[in-house]
mmCIF file of C-alpha atoms and ligand atoms in Angstrom:
data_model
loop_
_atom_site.group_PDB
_atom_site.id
_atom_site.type_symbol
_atom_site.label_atom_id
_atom_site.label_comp_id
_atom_site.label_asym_id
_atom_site.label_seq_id
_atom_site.Cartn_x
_atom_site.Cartn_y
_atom_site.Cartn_z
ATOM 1 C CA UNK Q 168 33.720 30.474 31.563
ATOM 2 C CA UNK Q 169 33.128 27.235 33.586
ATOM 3 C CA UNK Q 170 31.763 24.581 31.708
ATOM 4 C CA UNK Q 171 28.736 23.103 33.338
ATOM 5 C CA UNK Q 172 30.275 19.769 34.310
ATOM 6 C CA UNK Q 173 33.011 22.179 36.191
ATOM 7 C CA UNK Q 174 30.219 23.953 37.768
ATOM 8 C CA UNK Q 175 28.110 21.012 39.065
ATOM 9 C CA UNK Q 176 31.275 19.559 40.085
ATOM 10 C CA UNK Q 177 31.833 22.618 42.828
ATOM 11 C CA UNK Q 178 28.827 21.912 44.801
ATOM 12 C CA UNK Q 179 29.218 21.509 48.701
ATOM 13 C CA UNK Q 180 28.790 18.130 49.901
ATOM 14 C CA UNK Q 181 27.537 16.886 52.592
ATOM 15 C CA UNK Q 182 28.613 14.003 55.196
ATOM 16 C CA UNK Q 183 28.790 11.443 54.973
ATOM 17 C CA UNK Q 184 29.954 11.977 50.987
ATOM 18 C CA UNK Q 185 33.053 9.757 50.719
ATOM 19 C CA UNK Q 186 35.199 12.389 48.919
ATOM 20 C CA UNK Q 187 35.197 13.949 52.859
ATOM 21 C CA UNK Q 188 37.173 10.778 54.169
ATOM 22 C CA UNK Q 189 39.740 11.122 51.008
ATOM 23 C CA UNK Q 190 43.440 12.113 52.119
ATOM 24 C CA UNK Q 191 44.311 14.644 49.264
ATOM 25 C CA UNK Q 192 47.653 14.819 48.460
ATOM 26 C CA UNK Q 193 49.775 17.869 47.741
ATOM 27 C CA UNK Q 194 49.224 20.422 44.458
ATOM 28 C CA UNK Q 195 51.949 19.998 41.999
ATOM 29 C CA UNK Q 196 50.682 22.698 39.897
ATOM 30 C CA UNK Q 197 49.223 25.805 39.814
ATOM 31 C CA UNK Q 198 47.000 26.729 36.474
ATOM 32 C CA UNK Q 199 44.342 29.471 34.892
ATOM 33 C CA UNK Q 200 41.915 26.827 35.797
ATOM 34 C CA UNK Q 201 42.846 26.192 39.574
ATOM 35 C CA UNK Q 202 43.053 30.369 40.060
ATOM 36 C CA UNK Q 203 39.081 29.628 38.372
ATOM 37 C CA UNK Q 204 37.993 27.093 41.060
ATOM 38 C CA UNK Q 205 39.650 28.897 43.942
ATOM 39 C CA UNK Q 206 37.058 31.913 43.069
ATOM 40 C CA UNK Q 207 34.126 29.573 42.803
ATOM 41 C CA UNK Q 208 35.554 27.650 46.180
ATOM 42 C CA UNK Q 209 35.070 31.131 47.554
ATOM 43 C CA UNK Q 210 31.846 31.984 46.436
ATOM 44 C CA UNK Q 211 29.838 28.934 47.214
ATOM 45 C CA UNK Q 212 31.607 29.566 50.437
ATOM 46 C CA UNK Q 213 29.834 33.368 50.774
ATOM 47 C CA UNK Q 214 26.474 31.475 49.174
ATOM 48 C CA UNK Q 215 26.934 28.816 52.001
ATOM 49 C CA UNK Q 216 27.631 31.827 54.838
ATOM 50 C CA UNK Q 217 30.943 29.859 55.463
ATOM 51 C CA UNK Q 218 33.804 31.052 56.629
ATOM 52 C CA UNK Q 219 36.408 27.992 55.480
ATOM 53 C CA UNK Q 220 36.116 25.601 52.896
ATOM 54 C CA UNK Q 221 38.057 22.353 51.696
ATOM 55 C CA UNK Q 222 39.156 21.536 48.353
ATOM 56 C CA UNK Q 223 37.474 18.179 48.938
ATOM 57 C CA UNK Q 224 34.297 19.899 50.556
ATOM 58 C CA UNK Q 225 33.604 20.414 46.784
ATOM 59 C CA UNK Q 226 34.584 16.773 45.948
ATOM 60 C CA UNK Q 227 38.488 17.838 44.461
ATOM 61 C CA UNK Q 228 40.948 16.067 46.222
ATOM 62 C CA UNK Q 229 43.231 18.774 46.345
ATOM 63 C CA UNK Q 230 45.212 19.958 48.514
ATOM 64 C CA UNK Q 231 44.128 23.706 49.220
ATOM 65 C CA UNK Q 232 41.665 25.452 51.140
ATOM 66 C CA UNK Q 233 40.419 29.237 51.233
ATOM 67 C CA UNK Q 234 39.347 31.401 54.026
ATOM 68 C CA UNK Q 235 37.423 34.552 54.872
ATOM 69 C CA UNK Q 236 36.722 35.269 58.595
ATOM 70 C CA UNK Q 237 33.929 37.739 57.926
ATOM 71 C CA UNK Q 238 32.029 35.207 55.679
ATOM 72 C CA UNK Q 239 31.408 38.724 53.465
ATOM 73 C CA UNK Q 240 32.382 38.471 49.472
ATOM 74 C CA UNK Q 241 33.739 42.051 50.181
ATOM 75 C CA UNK Q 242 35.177 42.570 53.721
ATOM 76 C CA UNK Q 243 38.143 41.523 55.506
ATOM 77 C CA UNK Q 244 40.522 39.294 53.912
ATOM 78 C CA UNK Q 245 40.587 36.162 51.478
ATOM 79 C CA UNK Q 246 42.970 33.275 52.217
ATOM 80 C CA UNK Q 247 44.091 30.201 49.957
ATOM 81 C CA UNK Q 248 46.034 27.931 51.451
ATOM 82 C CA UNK Q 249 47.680 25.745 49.431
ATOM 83 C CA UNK Q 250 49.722 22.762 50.575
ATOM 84 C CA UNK Q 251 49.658 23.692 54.181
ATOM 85 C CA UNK Q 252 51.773 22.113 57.156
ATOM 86 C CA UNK Q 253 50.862 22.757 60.395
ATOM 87 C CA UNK Q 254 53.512 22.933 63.250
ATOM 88 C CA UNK Q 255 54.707 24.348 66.576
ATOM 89 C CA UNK Q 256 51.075 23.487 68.653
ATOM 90 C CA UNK Q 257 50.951 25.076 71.739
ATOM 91 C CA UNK Q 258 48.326 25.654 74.299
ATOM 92 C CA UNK Q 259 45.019 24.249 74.576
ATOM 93 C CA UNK Q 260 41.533 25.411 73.728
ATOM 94 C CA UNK Q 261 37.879 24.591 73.192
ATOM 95 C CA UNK Q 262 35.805 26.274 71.044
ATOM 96 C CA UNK Q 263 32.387 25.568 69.295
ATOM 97 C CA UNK Q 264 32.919 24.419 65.873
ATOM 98 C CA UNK Q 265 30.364 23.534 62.612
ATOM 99 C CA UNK Q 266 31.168 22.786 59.081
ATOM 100 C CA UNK Q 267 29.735 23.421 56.231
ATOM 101 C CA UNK Q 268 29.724 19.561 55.069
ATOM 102 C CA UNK Q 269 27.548 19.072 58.375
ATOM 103 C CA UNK Q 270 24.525 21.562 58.535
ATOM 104 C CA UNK Q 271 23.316 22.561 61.232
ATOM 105 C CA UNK Q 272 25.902 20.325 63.507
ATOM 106 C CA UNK Q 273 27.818 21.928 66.283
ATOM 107 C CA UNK Q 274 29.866 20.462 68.557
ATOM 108 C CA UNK Q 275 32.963 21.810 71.038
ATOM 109 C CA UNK Q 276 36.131 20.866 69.898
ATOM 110 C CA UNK Q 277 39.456 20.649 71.575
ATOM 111 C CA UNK Q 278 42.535 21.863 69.688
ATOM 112 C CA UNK Q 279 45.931 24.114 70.179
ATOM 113 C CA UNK Q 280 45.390 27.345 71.197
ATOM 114 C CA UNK Q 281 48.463 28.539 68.341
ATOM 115 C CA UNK Q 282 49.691 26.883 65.770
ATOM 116 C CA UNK Q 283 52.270 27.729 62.984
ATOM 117 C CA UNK Q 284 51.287 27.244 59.314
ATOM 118 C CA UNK Q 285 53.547 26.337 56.341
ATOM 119 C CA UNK Q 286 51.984 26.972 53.243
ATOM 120 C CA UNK Q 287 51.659 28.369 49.835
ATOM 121 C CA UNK Q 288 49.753 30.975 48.570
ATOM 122 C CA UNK Q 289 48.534 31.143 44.278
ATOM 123 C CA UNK Q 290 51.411 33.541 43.044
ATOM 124 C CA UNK Q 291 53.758 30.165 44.901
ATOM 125 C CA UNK Q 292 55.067 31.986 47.363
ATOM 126 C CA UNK Q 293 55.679 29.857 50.569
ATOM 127 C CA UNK Q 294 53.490 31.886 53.269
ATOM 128 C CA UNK Q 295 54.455 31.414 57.501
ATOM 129 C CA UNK Q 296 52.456 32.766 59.391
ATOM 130 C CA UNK Q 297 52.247 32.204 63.511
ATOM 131 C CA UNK Q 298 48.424 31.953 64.346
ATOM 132 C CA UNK Q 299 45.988 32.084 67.353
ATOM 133 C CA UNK Q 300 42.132 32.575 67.967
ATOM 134 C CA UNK Q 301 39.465 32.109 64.880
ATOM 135 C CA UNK Q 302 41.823 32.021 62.349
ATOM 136 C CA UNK Q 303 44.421 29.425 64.157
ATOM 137 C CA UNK Q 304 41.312 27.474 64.772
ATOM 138 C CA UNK Q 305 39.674 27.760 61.024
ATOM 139 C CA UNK Q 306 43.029 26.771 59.619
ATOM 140 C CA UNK Q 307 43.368 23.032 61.933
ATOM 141 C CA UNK Q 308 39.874 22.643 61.071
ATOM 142 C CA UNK Q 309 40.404 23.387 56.942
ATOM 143 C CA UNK Q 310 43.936 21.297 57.092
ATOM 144 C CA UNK Q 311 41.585 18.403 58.783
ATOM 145 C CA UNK Q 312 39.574 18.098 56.108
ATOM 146 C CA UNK Q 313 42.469 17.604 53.937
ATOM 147 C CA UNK Q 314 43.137 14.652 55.853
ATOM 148 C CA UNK Q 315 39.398 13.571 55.749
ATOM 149 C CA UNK Q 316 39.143 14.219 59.189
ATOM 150 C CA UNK Q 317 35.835 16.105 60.588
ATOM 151 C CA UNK Q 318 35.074 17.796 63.398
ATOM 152 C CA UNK Q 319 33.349 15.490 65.508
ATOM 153 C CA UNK Q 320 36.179 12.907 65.366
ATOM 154 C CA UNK Q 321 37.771 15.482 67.589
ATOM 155 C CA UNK Q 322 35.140 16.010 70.039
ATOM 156 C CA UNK Q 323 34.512 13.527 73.383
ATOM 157 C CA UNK Q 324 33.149 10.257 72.905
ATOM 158 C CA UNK Q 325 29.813 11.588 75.072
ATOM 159 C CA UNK Q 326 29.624 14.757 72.886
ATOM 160 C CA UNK Q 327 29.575 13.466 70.077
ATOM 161 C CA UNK Q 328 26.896 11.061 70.823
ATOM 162 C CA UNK Q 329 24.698 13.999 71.133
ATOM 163 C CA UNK Q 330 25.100 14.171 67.733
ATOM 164 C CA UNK Q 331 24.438 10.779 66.360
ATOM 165 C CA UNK Q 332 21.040 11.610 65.693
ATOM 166 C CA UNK Q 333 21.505 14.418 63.237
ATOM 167 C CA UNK Q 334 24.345 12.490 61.920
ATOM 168 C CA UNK Q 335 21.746 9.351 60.996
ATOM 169 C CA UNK Q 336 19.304 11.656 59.157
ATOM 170 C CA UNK Q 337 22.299 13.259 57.708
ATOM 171 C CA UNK Q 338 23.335 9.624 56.219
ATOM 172 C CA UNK Q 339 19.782 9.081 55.447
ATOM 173 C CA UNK Q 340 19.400 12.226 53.304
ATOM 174 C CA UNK Q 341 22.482 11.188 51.405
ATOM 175 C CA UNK Q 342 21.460 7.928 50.874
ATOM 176 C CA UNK Q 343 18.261 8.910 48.943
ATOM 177 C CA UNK Q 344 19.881 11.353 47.091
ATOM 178 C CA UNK Q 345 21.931 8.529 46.057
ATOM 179 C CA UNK Q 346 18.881 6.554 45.076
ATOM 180 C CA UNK Q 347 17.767 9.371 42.755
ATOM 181 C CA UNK Q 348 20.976 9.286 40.853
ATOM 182 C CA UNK Q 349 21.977 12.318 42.501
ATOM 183 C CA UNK Q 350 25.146 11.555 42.944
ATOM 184 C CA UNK Q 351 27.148 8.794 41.739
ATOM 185 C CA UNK Q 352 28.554 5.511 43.244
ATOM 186 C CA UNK Q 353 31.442 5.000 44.568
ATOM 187 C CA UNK Q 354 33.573 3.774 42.087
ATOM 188 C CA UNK Q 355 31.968 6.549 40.266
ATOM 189 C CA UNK Q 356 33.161 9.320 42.813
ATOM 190 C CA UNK Q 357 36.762 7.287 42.908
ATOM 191 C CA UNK Q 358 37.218 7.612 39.215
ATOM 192 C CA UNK Q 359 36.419 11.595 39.453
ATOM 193 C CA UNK Q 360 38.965 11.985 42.060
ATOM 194 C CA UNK Q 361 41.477 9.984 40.629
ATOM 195 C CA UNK Q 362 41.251 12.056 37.620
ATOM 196 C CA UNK Q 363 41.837 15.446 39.590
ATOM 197 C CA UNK Q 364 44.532 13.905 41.121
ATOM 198 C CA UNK Q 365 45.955 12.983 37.825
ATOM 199 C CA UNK Q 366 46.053 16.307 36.890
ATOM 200 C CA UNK Q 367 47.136 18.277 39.662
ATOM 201 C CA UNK Q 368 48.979 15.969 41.998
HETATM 202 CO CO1 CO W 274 34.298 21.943 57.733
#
């Protein structure tokens, strides 16, 4: 059973959380605990009516992310991603994208139209697949967040301005949730990460 620290500790967070700018590095090991956060990545992900989410999205800087086009706990296929490269970008698309760390933001982003992914799935196995459409576009925007990279660091300089507005009340939210010890300072978030990355990295 997850412990209650564990649980609290798989929240989604929202920008601008600092544990979204962290650059997680890659998963050295693969545990009965890890298998146990991938399936609670996956259902505050259905809770959330997401169809991607980050390691770091629930404040682990680890280097994974799952998927689930349908956004439905029991249709079409789960993902999990673990340690993923991206190569071979060809084409060029735009496409409407939001995020899960951002409600309620949308913005068109630019990105290859197909991409190939390098990864690893939770049995180990190294997984290549050749992608285009949704999923192509789910998996640049998942592997992004690895990076602590969101989506409107992508989009144009005018577009995004459209969004400064719900960005400020975004960072305003944050900040008085801060204020009522809701979540912790920085060095406080720093020393949780490092600690994660301790153990996994
Ligand atoms: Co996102």
């Amino acid at each position: 059973m997850p412990t209650e620290k564990t649980d609290k500790t798989l929240e989604i967070i929202h920008y601008p959380h600092p544990a979204l700018r962290h650059k997680s590095k890659p998963i050295r090991r693969v545990d009965a605990e890890l298998h146990q956060i991938v399936r609670q990545m996956f259902s505050r992900m259905y809770d959330a009516r997401g169809i991607g989410l980050a390691a770091n999205q629930v404040h682990l800087p680890l280097r994974l992310f799952v998927v689930n086009l349908t956004a439905e706990p029991d249709e079409g296929e789960e993902h999990v991603f673990i340690n993923p490269v991206i190569t071979l970008p060809r084409g060029s698309e735009e496409m409407e994208e939001g995020c899960l760390s951002l409600p309620e933001l949308y913005g068109q982003v630019r990105r290859p139209k197909q991409i190939r992914l390098l990864a690893y799935n939770l049995r180990g196995q190294e997984v290549r697949l050749d992608l285009e459409g949704m999923l192509a576009r789910v998996v640049q925007h998942e592997t992004d967040h690895l990076d602590g990279v969101l989506f409107p660091d992508r989009m144009d300089v005018a577009a995004r301005e459209e969004l400064d507005y719900e960005l400020r009340d975004l960072e305003r939210t944050f900040q008085q949730r801060r204020q009522q010890g809701e979540i912790p300072d920085n060095a406080g978030i720093a020393r949780e990460l490092s600690d994660w990355e301790a153990r996994y990295c």
